[in-house]
CSV table of C-alpha atoms and ligand atoms in Angstrom, one decimal:
chain,number,residue,atom,x,y,z
A,1024,MET,CA,55.8,132.4,94.5
A,1025,VAL,CA,58.0,135.0,93.4
A,1026,LEU,CA,60.4,137.0,95.0
A,1027,SER,CA,60.9,140.4,94.0
A,1028,LYS,CA,64.7,141.5,93.1
A,1029,LYS,CA,64.0,144.0,95.8
A,1030,LEU,CA,64.0,141.6,98.3
A,1031,TRP,CA,67.5,140.9,98.1
A,1032,ARG,CA,70.2,142.4,99.3
A,1033,THR,CA,73.5,142.9,96.7
A,1034,PRO,CA,76.9,142.3,97.8
A,1035,LEU,CA,78.9,145.5,97.8
A,1036,ASP,CA,82.1,143.3,96.0
A,1037,THR,CA,80.0,141.9,92.7
A,1038,GLU,CA,81.7,143.7,90.6
A,1039,LYS,CA,84.9,142.9,91.4
A,1040,ILE,CA,84.1,139.1,92.2
A,1041,SER,CA,84.2,136.5,89.5
A,1042,LEU,CA,83.5,133.0,89.8
A,1043,PRO,CA,85.7,130.2,88.9
A,1044,LYS,CA,84.9,129.1,85.3
A,1045,ALA,CA,86.3,125.8,84.6
A,1046,GLU,CA,88.2,123.9,82.2
A,1047,ILE,CA,86.9,120.5,81.7
A,1048,THR,CA,89.6,118.0,79.5
A,1049,ILE,CA,88.1,115.2,77.4
A,1050,GLN,CA,90.1,112.7,75.6
A,1051,PRO,CA,87.9,111.3,73.7
A,1052,ASP,CA,90.0,108.5,72.3
A,1053,LEU,CA,90.7,107.3,76.2
A,1054,CYS,CA,87.1,107.3,76.9
A,1055,LYS,CA,85.4,103.8,76.7
A,1056,GLY,CA,81.7,105.0,77.1
A,1057,CYS,CA,80.8,103.8,80.3
A,1058,ASP,CA,79.2,106.7,80.7
A,1059,PHE,CA,79.6,107.8,84.9
A,1060,CYS,CA,80.7,110.8,84.4
A,1061,ILE,CA,77.2,112.0,82.4
A,1062,GLU,CA,75.4,109.9,84.7
A,1063,PHE,CA,76.8,111.0,88.0
A,1064,CYS,CA,77.5,115.0,86.9
A,1065,PRO,CA,75.4,116.2,90.1
A,1066,ARG,CA,75.5,119.6,87.3
A,1067,LYS,CA,74.3,117.4,84.2
A,1068,VAL,CA,77.2,119.1,82.6
A,1069,LEU,CA,77.9,116.8,80.2
A,1070,GLU,CA,76.4,114.8,77.8
A,1071,LYS,CA,77.1,111.7,75.1
A,1072,SER,CA,79.0,113.0,71.9
A,1073,ASP,CA,77.4,112.2,68.4
A,1074,GLN,CA,81.0,111.6,67.2
A,1075,LEU,CA,82.4,108.1,67.7
A,1076,ASN,CA,85.8,107.9,68.9
A,1077,LYS,CA,88.6,105.4,67.7
A,1078,ARG,CA,86.8,103.0,69.4
A,1079,GLY,CA,83.4,102.9,68.0
A,1080,ILE,CA,81.9,104.5,71.1
A,1081,TYR,CA,80.0,107.4,72.3
A,1082,PRO,CA,82.6,109.7,74.1
A,1083,PRO,CA,81.2,112.7,76.5
A,1084,LYS,CA,80.7,116.0,75.2
A,1085,VAL,CA,80.4,118.7,77.1
A,1086,ALA,CA,76.6,120.7,77.3
A,1087,ASP,CA,77.1,123.2,79.0
A,1088,GLU,CA,80.7,124.5,81.0
A,1089,SER,CA,79.2,127.1,82.6
A,1090,LYS,CA,77.3,125.5,84.4
A,1091,CYS,CA,80.6,123.2,86.1
A,1092,THR,CA,81.3,123.7,90.0
A,1093,ILE,CA,84.5,122.3,89.2
A,1094,CYS,CA,84.4,120.2,91.7
A,1095,GLY,CA,85.4,117.3,89.7
A,1096,PHE,CA,83.2,114.1,90.3
A,1097,CYS,CA,83.7,112.7,87.0
A,1098,ALA,CA,87.3,113.1,86.5
A,1099,ALA,CA,87.6,111.3,90.2
A,1100,ILE,CA,85.0,108.6,88.7
A,1101,CYS,CA,86.6,108.0,85.0
A,1102,PRO,CA,87.8,104.8,85.4
A,1103,ASP,CA,89.5,105.2,82.2
A,1104,PHE,CA,91.5,108.6,82.9
A,1105,ALA,CA,89.9,110.4,80.0
A,1106,ILE,CA,88.5,113.2,81.6
A,1107,SER,CA,89.8,116.1,84.0
A,1108,VAL,CA,88.7,119.7,84.9
A,1109,THR,CA,90.9,122.2,86.0
A,1110,GLU,CA,90.2,125.7,86.7
A,1111,LYS,CA,90.7,128.4,83.8
A,1112,LYS,CA,93.4,130.6,83.9
A,1113,CYS,CA,92.6,133.4,82.2
A,1114,LYS,CA,95.3,136.2,82.6
A,1115,GLU,CA,93.8,138.6,80.3
A,1116,GLY,CA,89.6,137.8,80.4
A,1117,CYS,CA,88.2,134.7,80.1
A,1118,GLU,CA,87.6,134.4,76.0
A,1119,ASP,CA,83.7,134.5,77.0
A,1120,GLU,CA,83.7,137.5,78.6
A,1121,LYS,CA,85.4,139.2,76.4
B,1243,MET,CA,86.8,126.3,71.2
B,1244,LYS,CA,87.2,122.7,70.1
B,1245,GLN,CA,87.7,120.2,73.2
B,1246,THR,CA,90.7,118.8,71.5
B,1247,GLU,CA,92.7,121.9,70.9
B,1248,ARG,CA,93.3,122.7,74.7
B,1249,MET,CA,93.7,118.8,75.1
B,1250,THR,CA,95.9,118.9,78.3
B,1251,GLN,CA,97.2,116.0,79.8
B,1252,HIS,CA,95.2,114.2,82.5
B,1253,PRO,CA,96.6,115.4,85.9
B,1254,LEU,CA,97.5,111.9,87.1
B,1255,THR,CA,99.7,110.9,84.1
B,1256,LYS,CA,102.8,111.5,86.2
B,1257,TYR,CA,102.1,108.4,88.2
B,1258,LEU,CA,100.7,106.0,85.5
B,1259,ARG,CA,103.3,104.0,83.3
B,1260,SER,CA,100.9,106.1,80.0
B,1261,GLU,CA,102.6,103.8,77.6
B,1262,ARG,CA,100.3,101.2,78.7
B,1263,MET,CA,97.5,102.7,79.0
B,1264,PRO,CA,94.6,102.5,77.3
B,1265,HIS,CA,93.9,99.2,80.3
B,1266,ILE,CA,92.9,96.4,79.7
B,1267,TRP,CA,89.7,96.8,81.7
B,1268,CYS,CA,86.5,96.9,80.3
B,1269,GLU,CA,84.3,99.8,80.3
B,1270,GLY,CA,82.7,100.6,83.6
B,1271,CYS,CA,84.8,98.3,85.8
B,1272,GLY,CA,85.7,99.6,88.5
B,1273,ASN,CA,89.6,98.6,88.8
B,1274,GLY,CA,89.7,101.7,87.2
B,1275,ILE,CA,88.3,103.6,89.6
B,1276,LEU,CA,90.0,102.3,92.4
B,1277,LEU,CA,93.9,102.8,90.7
B,1278,ASN,CA,92.0,106.2,90.3
B,1279,SER,CA,91.3,107.0,93.8
B,1280,PHE,CA,94.9,105.7,94.9
B,1281,LEU,CA,96.7,107.6,92.9
B,1282,THR,CA,94.6,110.8,94.0
B,1283,ALA,CA,95.7,109.6,97.3
B,1284,LEU,CA,99.5,109.4,96.5
B,1285,ASP,CA,99.0,112.8,94.5
B,1286,GLU,CA,97.3,114.9,97.7
B,1287,LEU,CA,99.7,112.8,99.8
B,1288,LYS,CA,102.7,114.0,97.5
B,1289,VAL,CA,104.3,110.8,98.4
B,1290,ASP,CA,107.6,110.2,97.5
B,1291,LEU,CA,107.0,107.6,94.6
B,1292,ASP,CA,110.8,106.6,94.8
B,1293,LYS,CA,109.6,105.2,98.3
B,1294,ILE,CA,106.3,103.7,98.0
B,1295,VAL,CA,106.2,99.7,96.1
B,1296,VAL,CA,103.2,98.5,94.6
B,1297,VAL,CA,102.9,94.5,94.4
B,1298,SER,CA,99.3,92.7,92.7
B,1299,GLY,CA,98.5,89.0,92.4
B,1300,ILE,CA,96.7,87.4,89.3
B,1301,GLY,CA,93.3,88.7,87.4
B,1302,CYS,CA,92.3,91.9,86.4
B,1303,ILE,CA,93.0,94.1,89.2
B,1304,GLY,CA,96.5,92.0,89.3
B,1305,ARG,CA,97.6,94.3,85.9
B,1306,ALA,CA,97.2,97.6,88.9
B,1307,ALA,CA,100.9,96.5,89.8
B,1308,GLY,CA,101.8,97.7,86.0
B,1309,TYR,CA,100.5,100.4,85.2
B,1310,VAL,CA,101.3,102.1,88.2
B,1311,ASN,CA,104.5,104.4,87.6
B,1312,VAL,CA,106.4,103.2,90.1
B,1313,ASP,CA,108.3,100.3,91.5
B,1314,SER,CA,106.2,97.2,91.3
B,1315,PHE,CA,105.5,93.1,90.6
B,1316,HIS,CA,102.8,91.3,89.9
B,1317,THR,CA,103.1,88.2,91.7
B,1318,THR,CA,102.2,84.5,90.9
B,1319,HIS,CA,98.0,84.2,91.9
B,1320,GLY,CA,98.0,84.7,95.7
B,1321,ARG,CA,101.1,85.5,96.9
B,1322,ALA,CA,101.0,89.2,96.7
B,1323,ILE,CA,100.8,89.5,100.6
B,1324,ALA,CA,103.6,87.4,101.5
B,1325,PHE,CA,106.0,89.0,98.5
B,1326,ALA,CA,105.2,92.6,100.3
B,1327,THR,CA,105.6,91.2,103.3
B,1328,GLY,CA,109.0,90.2,102.3
B,1329,VAL,CA,109.9,93.9,100.7
B,1330,LYS,CA,108.4,95.9,103.6
B,1331,LEU,CA,110.5,93.5,106.0
B,1332,ALA,CA,114.3,93.7,104.1
B,1333,ASN,CA,113.4,97.5,103.3
B,1334,PRO,CA,111.1,98.8,106.3
B,1335,ASP,CA,111.5,102.5,104.8
B,1336,LEU,CA,109.9,101.6,101.9
B,1337,GLN,CA,105.7,102.1,101.9
B,1338,VAL,CA,104.3,98.4,100.4
B,1339,VAL,CA,100.6,98.4,98.9
B,1340,VAL,CA,99.4,95.2,98.1
B,1341,ILE,CA,96.3,96.3,95.2
B,1342,SER,CA,94.3,92.4,94.4
B,1343,GLY,CA,91.2,90.8,93.9
B,1344,ASP,CA,88.9,89.1,95.9
B,1345,GLY,CA,89.6,85.3,93.8
B,1346,ASP,CA,93.6,86.2,94.5
B,1347,LEU,CA,93.6,87.0,98.6
B,1348,PHE,CA,90.6,85.2,99.2
B,1349,ALA,CA,90.6,82.0,97.8
B,1350,ILE,CA,95.0,80.7,97.0
B,1351,GLY,CA,96.3,83.7,98.5
B,1352,GLY,CA,93.7,83.5,101.8
B,1353,ASN,CA,96.1,82.1,104.4
B,1354,HIS,CA,98.7,84.6,103.6
B,1355,PHE,CA,96.1,87.3,104.7
B,1356,ILE,CA,94.9,86.3,107.4
B,1357,HIS,CA,98.0,85.4,108.7
B,1358,ALA,CA,99.6,89.3,107.8
B,1359,ALA,CA,96.6,90.5,109.8
B,1360,ARG,CA,97.4,88.2,113.0
B,1361,ARG,CA,101.2,89.8,112.4
B,1362,ASN,CA,100.2,93.1,111.5
B,1363,ILE,CA,102.7,93.2,108.9
B,1364,ASP,CA,103.1,97.3,108.2
B,1365,ILE,CA,101.5,96.6,104.7
B,1366,LYS,CA,98.3,98.2,103.1
B,1367,VAL,CA,95.7,95.7,101.1
B,1368,ILE,CA,93.5,97.4,98.9
B,1369,CYS,CA,91.1,94.4,98.2
B,1370,ALA,CA,89.2,94.9,93.8
B,1371,ASN,CA,86.1,92.6,95.3
B,1372,ASN,CA,84.3,91.9,92.3
B,1373,PHE,CA,82.2,88.7,93.6
B,1374,ASN,CA,83.8,86.7,90.9
B,1375,TYR,CA,86.8,86.1,89.1
B,1376,GLY,CA,87.1,88.4,86.2
B,1377,MET,CA,89.7,87.6,84.7
B,1378,THR,CA,89.2,84.0,83.5
B,1379,GLY,CA,85.5,84.2,83.0
B,1380,GLY,CA,83.5,84.6,85.6
B,1381,GLN,CA,84.2,81.5,88.1
B,1382,TYR,CA,82.4,81.6,91.9
B,1383,GLY,CA,85.1,82.6,94.3
B,1384,PRO,CA,84.9,83.2,98.3
B,1385,THR,CA,83.4,86.6,98.1
B,1386,THR,CA,81.1,85.2,95.8
B,1387,PRO,CA,76.8,85.7,97.0
B,1388,LEU,CA,75.0,82.7,97.9
B,1389,GLU,CA,72.6,81.9,94.6
B,1390,ALA,CA,74.5,84.5,92.9
B,1391,TRP,CA,75.1,83.1,89.0
B,1392,THR,CA,78.4,82.8,87.6
B,1393,THR,CA,79.9,79.8,85.2
B,1394,THR,CA,81.1,77.7,87.6
B,1395,THR,CA,77.9,77.9,89.6
B,1396,PRO,CA,75.0,77.5,87.1
B,1397,TYR,CA,72.8,76.7,89.0
B,1398,GLY,CA,73.3,79.4,91.7
B,1399,ASN,CA,75.8,79.4,94.4
B,1400,ILE,CA,75.2,77.4,97.6
B,1401,GLU,CA,78.3,78.2,99.2
B,1402,HIS,CA,77.8,81.1,101.9
B,1403,PRO,CA,80.8,83.8,100.8
B,1404,PHE,CA,82.9,85.5,103.7
B,1405,ASN,CA,82.4,88.8,105.0
B,1406,LEU,CA,85.6,90.4,104.0
B,1407,VAL,CA,85.9,93.4,106.7
B,1408,HIS,CA,85.0,90.9,109.3
B,1409,LEU,CA,87.9,88.1,108.3
B,1410,ALA,CA,90.2,91.4,108.3
B,1411,ALA,CA,88.9,92.8,111.5
B,1412,ALA,CA,88.6,89.3,113.9
B,1413,SER,CA,92.6,88.7,112.2
B,1414,GLY,CA,94.0,91.5,113.7
B,1415,ALA,CA,93.6,94.1,111.2
B,1416,VAL,CA,94.3,97.3,112.2
B,1417,TYR,CA,92.2,99.3,110.2
B,1418,VAL,CA,89.3,98.0,108.2
B,1419,ALA,CA,87.1,100.5,105.8
B,1420,ARG,CA,84.7,99.0,103.2
B,1421,TRP,CA,83.7,101.8,100.2
B,1422,THR,CA,81.7,100.7,96.3
B,1423,ALA,CA,83.6,102.0,94.1
B,1424,LEU,CA,81.0,105.0,94.0
B,1425,HIS,CA,82.0,106.2,97.1
B,1426,VAL,CA,85.7,107.9,95.0
B,1427,ARG,CA,86.0,110.6,97.3
B,1428,ARG,CA,86.0,107.8,101.0
B,1429,LEU,CA,87.6,105.8,99.4
B,1430,LYS,CA,90.8,107.9,98.4
B,1431,ASP,CA,90.8,109.7,102.2
B,1432,SER,CA,90.5,106.0,103.6
B,1433,ILE,CA,93.9,105.1,101.4
B,1434,LYS,CA,95.6,108.7,102.7
B,1435,LYS,CA,94.5,107.3,106.4
B,1436,SER,CA,95.8,103.7,105.9
B,1437,LEU,CA,99.1,105.3,104.3
B,1438,GLN,CA,99.9,106.9,107.5
B,1439,LYS,CA,98.5,104.5,109.7
B,1440,GLU,CA,101.3,102.0,110.9
B,1441,GLY,CA,100.3,98.1,110.8
B,1442,PHE,CA,97.7,96.0,108.6
B,1443,SER,CA,95.0,98.3,107.0
B,1444,PHE,CA,92.4,96.2,104.9
B,1445,ILE,CA,90.0,98.4,102.9
B,1446,GLU,CA,87.0,96.8,100.8
B,1447,VAL,CA,85.8,97.8,97.3
B,1448,ILE,CA,83.0,97.1,96.2
B,1449,SER,CA,83.4,97.0,92.4
B,1450,PRO,CA,81.1,96.3,89.2
B,1451,CYS,CA,82.5,93.8,86.9
B,1452,PRO,CA,79.9,94.8,84.2
B,1453,THR,CA,81.2,92.8,81.4
B,1454,ILE,CA,80.7,89.1,83.1
B,1455,PHE,CA,78.9,89.0,86.7
B,1456,ASP,CA,76.1,91.9,86.9
B,1457,ARG,CA,75.8,90.6,83.1
B,1458,TYR,CA,75.1,87.1,84.0
B,1459,ASN,CA,73.3,88.2,87.5
B,1460,LYS,CA,71.8,90.5,85.4
B,1461,ARG,CA,72.8,93.9,87.2
B,1462,GLY,CA,71.7,96.1,83.9
B,1463,THR,CA,74.7,98.0,82.8
B,1464,ALA,CA,77.6,99.5,85.1
B,1465,VAL,CA,75.7,102.6,85.3
B,1466,ASP,CA,72.5,101.2,86.9
B,1467,VAL,CA,75.0,98.9,88.9
B,1468,MET,CA,76.4,102.5,90.5
B,1469,LYS,CA,73.1,103.5,90.8
B,1470,TRP,CA,71.9,100.2,93.0
B,1471,PHE,CA,75.5,100.9,94.8
B,1472,LYS,CA,73.9,104.1,95.7
B,1473,LEU,CA,70.6,102.8,97.0
B,1474,ILE,CA,71.4,100.2,98.9
B,1475,SER,CA,75.0,101.4,101.2
B,1476,ASN,CA,74.7,103.0,104.4
B,1477,VAL,CA,77.0,104.4,106.2
B,1478,LYS,CA,78.5,103.3,108.7
B,1479,HIS,CA,82.0,104.3,110.8
B,1480,GLY,CA,82.5,102.5,113.4
B,1481,HIS,CA,80.1,99.4,113.1
B,1482,ASP,CA,80.9,95.9,114.7
B,1483,PRO,CA,82.7,94.6,111.4
B,1484,ALA,CA,80.9,91.0,112.4
B,1485,LYS,CA,77.3,92.9,112.1
B,1486,THR,CA,78.4,93.9,107.9
B,1487,GLU,CA,77.6,91.0,106.0
B,1488,ILE,CA,76.6,92.3,102.5
B,1489,THR,CA,72.7,91.7,101.6
B,1490,LYS,CA,70.5,91.9,98.5
B,1491,SER,CA,69.7,95.4,100.0
B,1492,GLN,CA,72.0,96.9,102.1
B,1493,ILE,CA,75.7,97.2,101.2
B,1494,MET,CA,77.5,98.6,104.3
B,1495,VAL,CA,80.7,100.6,103.7
B,1496,GLY,CA,82.4,102.8,106.9
B,1497,GLU,CA,85.3,103.0,108.3
B,1498,PHE,CA,85.0,100.1,110.9
B,1499,VAL,CA,88.3,99.5,112.5
B,1500,ASP,CA,91.2,102.2,113.6
B,1501,VAL,CA,93.5,100.9,116.1
B,1502,GLU,CA,96.9,101.1,117.2
B,1503,ARG,CA,98.6,98.0,117.4
B,1504,PRO,CA,103.3,96.8,117.4
B,1505,SER,CA,103.6,96.2,114.0
B,1506,TYR,CA,106.0,92.9,113.2
B,1507,GLY,CA,108.7,95.1,111.5
B,1508,ARG,CA,108.3,97.1,114.7
B,1509,LEU,CA,108.5,94.6,117.4
B,1510,LEU,CA,110.9,92.8,115.1
B,1511,ARG,CA,113.7,95.8,115.2
B,1512,ASP,CA,113.1,95.8,118.9
B,1513,MET,CA,114.0,92.8,119.2
B,1514,THR,CA,117.1,92.3,117.3
B,1515,LYS,CA,118.1,95.2,119.1
B,1516,LYS,CA,117.7,93.5,122.9
B,1517,VAL,CA,119.4,90.4,121.6
B,1518,GLN,CA,122.3,92.3,120.3
B,1519,GLU,CA,122.4,94.3,123.2
B,1520,LYS,CA,122.3,91.4,125.2
B,1521,LEU,CA,125.4,89.6,123.0
B,1522,LYS,CA,127.8,92.8,123.5
B,1523,GLU,CA,127.1,92.7,127.1
B,1524,LYS,CA,128.3,88.9,127.4
B,1525,LYS,CA,130.7,89.6,125.1
B,1526,ALA,CA,132.3,92.4,127.5
B,1527,LYS,CA,132.6,90.7,130.5
C,1311,LIG,C1,98.0,78.9,90.5
C,1311,LIG,C2,97.4,79.6,89.5
C,1311,LIG,N1,96.1,78.7,89.8
C,1311,LIG,C3,94.5,79.7,88.5
C,1311,LIG,C4,95.3,80.8,88.0
C,1311,LIG,C5,93.8,80.7,87.3
C,1311,LIG,N2,93.3,82.7,87.4
C,1311,LIG,C6,93.7,83.5,86.7
C,1311,LIG,S1,93.2,85.2,87.7
C,1311,LIG,C7,92.1,84.2,88.7
C,1311,LIG,C8,90.8,85.0,89.8
C,1311,LIG,C9,91.4,86.1,90.3
C,1311,LIG,O1,90.1,86.6,90.8
C,1311,LIG,P1,90.4,87.8,91.6
C,1311,LIG,O2,91.4,88.1,91.9
C,1311,LIG,O3,89.1,87.8,91.7
C,1311,LIG,O4,90.4,88.9,90.4
C,1311,LIG,P2,89.8,89.2,88.7
C,1311,LIG,O5,90.4,88.6,88.1
C,1311,LIG,O6,88.1,89.3,89.7
C,1311,LIG,O7,89.8,91.3,89.2
C,1311,LIG,C10,92.9,82.9,88.5
C,1311,LIG,C11,91.8,81.3,89.8
C,1311,LIG,C12,96.8,81.3,87.9
C,1311,LIG,N3,96.4,82.3,87.0
C,1311,LIG,N4,97.4,80.4,88.7
C,1312,LIG,S1,83.7,118.9,87.5
C,1312,LIG,FE1,81.4,117.9,88.9
C,1312,LIG,S2,80.2,120.4,87.7
C,1312,LIG,FE2,81.6,119.7,86.3
C,1312,LIG,S3,81.1,118.9,85.0
C,1312,LIG,FE3,82.9,117.5,86.1
C,1312,LIG,S4,81.1,116.5,88.1
C,1312,LIG,FE4,80.1,118.2,86.2
C,1313,LIG,S1,83.8,107.7,82.7
C,1313,LIG,FE1,85.9,108.1,81.7
C,1313,LIG,S2,85.2,106.9,80.2
C,1313,LIG,FE2,83.6,106.9,81.1
C,1313,LIG,S3,81.9,108.0,80.3
C,1313,LIG,FE3,83.1,109.5,81.1
C,1313,LIG,S4,85.2,109.9,80.2
C,1313,LIG,FE4,84.3,108.3,79.4
C,1314,LIG,S1,86.2,91.4,83.3
C,1314,LIG,FE1,85.3,92.0,85.2
C,1314,LIG,S2,86.7,92.9,86.2
C,1314,LIG,FE2,87.9,92.1,84.6
C,1314,LIG,S3,88.3,93.6,83.7
C,1314,LIG,FE3,86.0,93.3,82.6
C,1314,LIG,S4,84.8,94.2,83.8
C,1314,LIG,FE4,86.8,94.1,84.8
C,1315,LIG,MG1,87.3,89.5,91.2
């Protein structure tokens, strides 16, 4: 079923609200390649990189940061402290909005 | 933007002796997850790092004491609880946490465990249960499941394992919980809860050992093991600890015990005070 756009009410403050943007930090050389972050990210934000790290394994890389909800699960499940996620601080507007 | 350009330090860096990172644990080892959850708990509770002591025994997980950026001690095999008891009684202001393995705490250190729980020593014990002696090459231990393959049970294990949460509860622990390494949030919450509670607490963390135990028992990759944990774990808070054996088809997880009982330290201080007052009275007469 395709719902017509008219069926949905648009909140009045849609213009003012901006969804928080994620800043995913991966330290590739700390990664041991367990793939937990890739596998258990509920939004499938991460994928295997095609570049080997110092250890000779493929760390994760961000496939689509815009899908990230900053739930922090990837950081919490990483046994190697190789990935962390914070909210992007963009005072002058985020890069992708410019 | 390239990943490396905006590389910042990990938010838990200040809790780690970062010069020792990366740690020695294998890829996908649950020990790193346990440490991550523990440090997150400290961070969320804003614990004064001068007031916390971490004690470990010997084993892969025993390395934890060397990685935390607080006063810590890597004791001899099996003696983490004995050492922690001494630290706590000598300086009751300190929060004392034991992080150790199933072999260390329940084989060579088994008696220390049951008696510390019985006496309700105010220490927090977190056990990484990977069902074997990981560090020494995968020998069987007191938590190895029946029929499991280890280097010392090449035809399958014929000994019945301990149910650690039942043992802890029956021995007198005031807080008992079990989580798998996949339940990071709940594990962190349990650690926070135990740190805020007086008395002997025990948290079992079912932990993957992808290099040895899981590989020899053909459980697949670390991701497969974690998916399996997800599939067979069953959250049952307040469940009778006697009925929480780990089987091939079920890992009962949750908070099983949360009761109040005066700790050994408190009773000792009360008793000391009473005796000293009596002595004073006697002298005054
Ligand atoms: C007195 C003594 N006996 C035996 C050993 C050998 N040893 C080192 S680690 C270990 C077992 C550790 O098992 P566990 O506590 O489950 O830790 P894991 O390596 O699985 O994390 C043993 C028996 C030792 N170091 N000291
Ligand atoms: S924070 Fe959550 S949504 Fe974002 S990458 Fe990590 S696991 Fe995925
Ligand atoms: S969880 Fe950590 S160690 Fe595992 S693949 Fe992801 S970044 Fe690497
Ligand atoms: S041998 Fe097992 S317990 Fe030890 S570090 Fe490797 S995976 Fe972890
Ligand atoms: Mg072990």
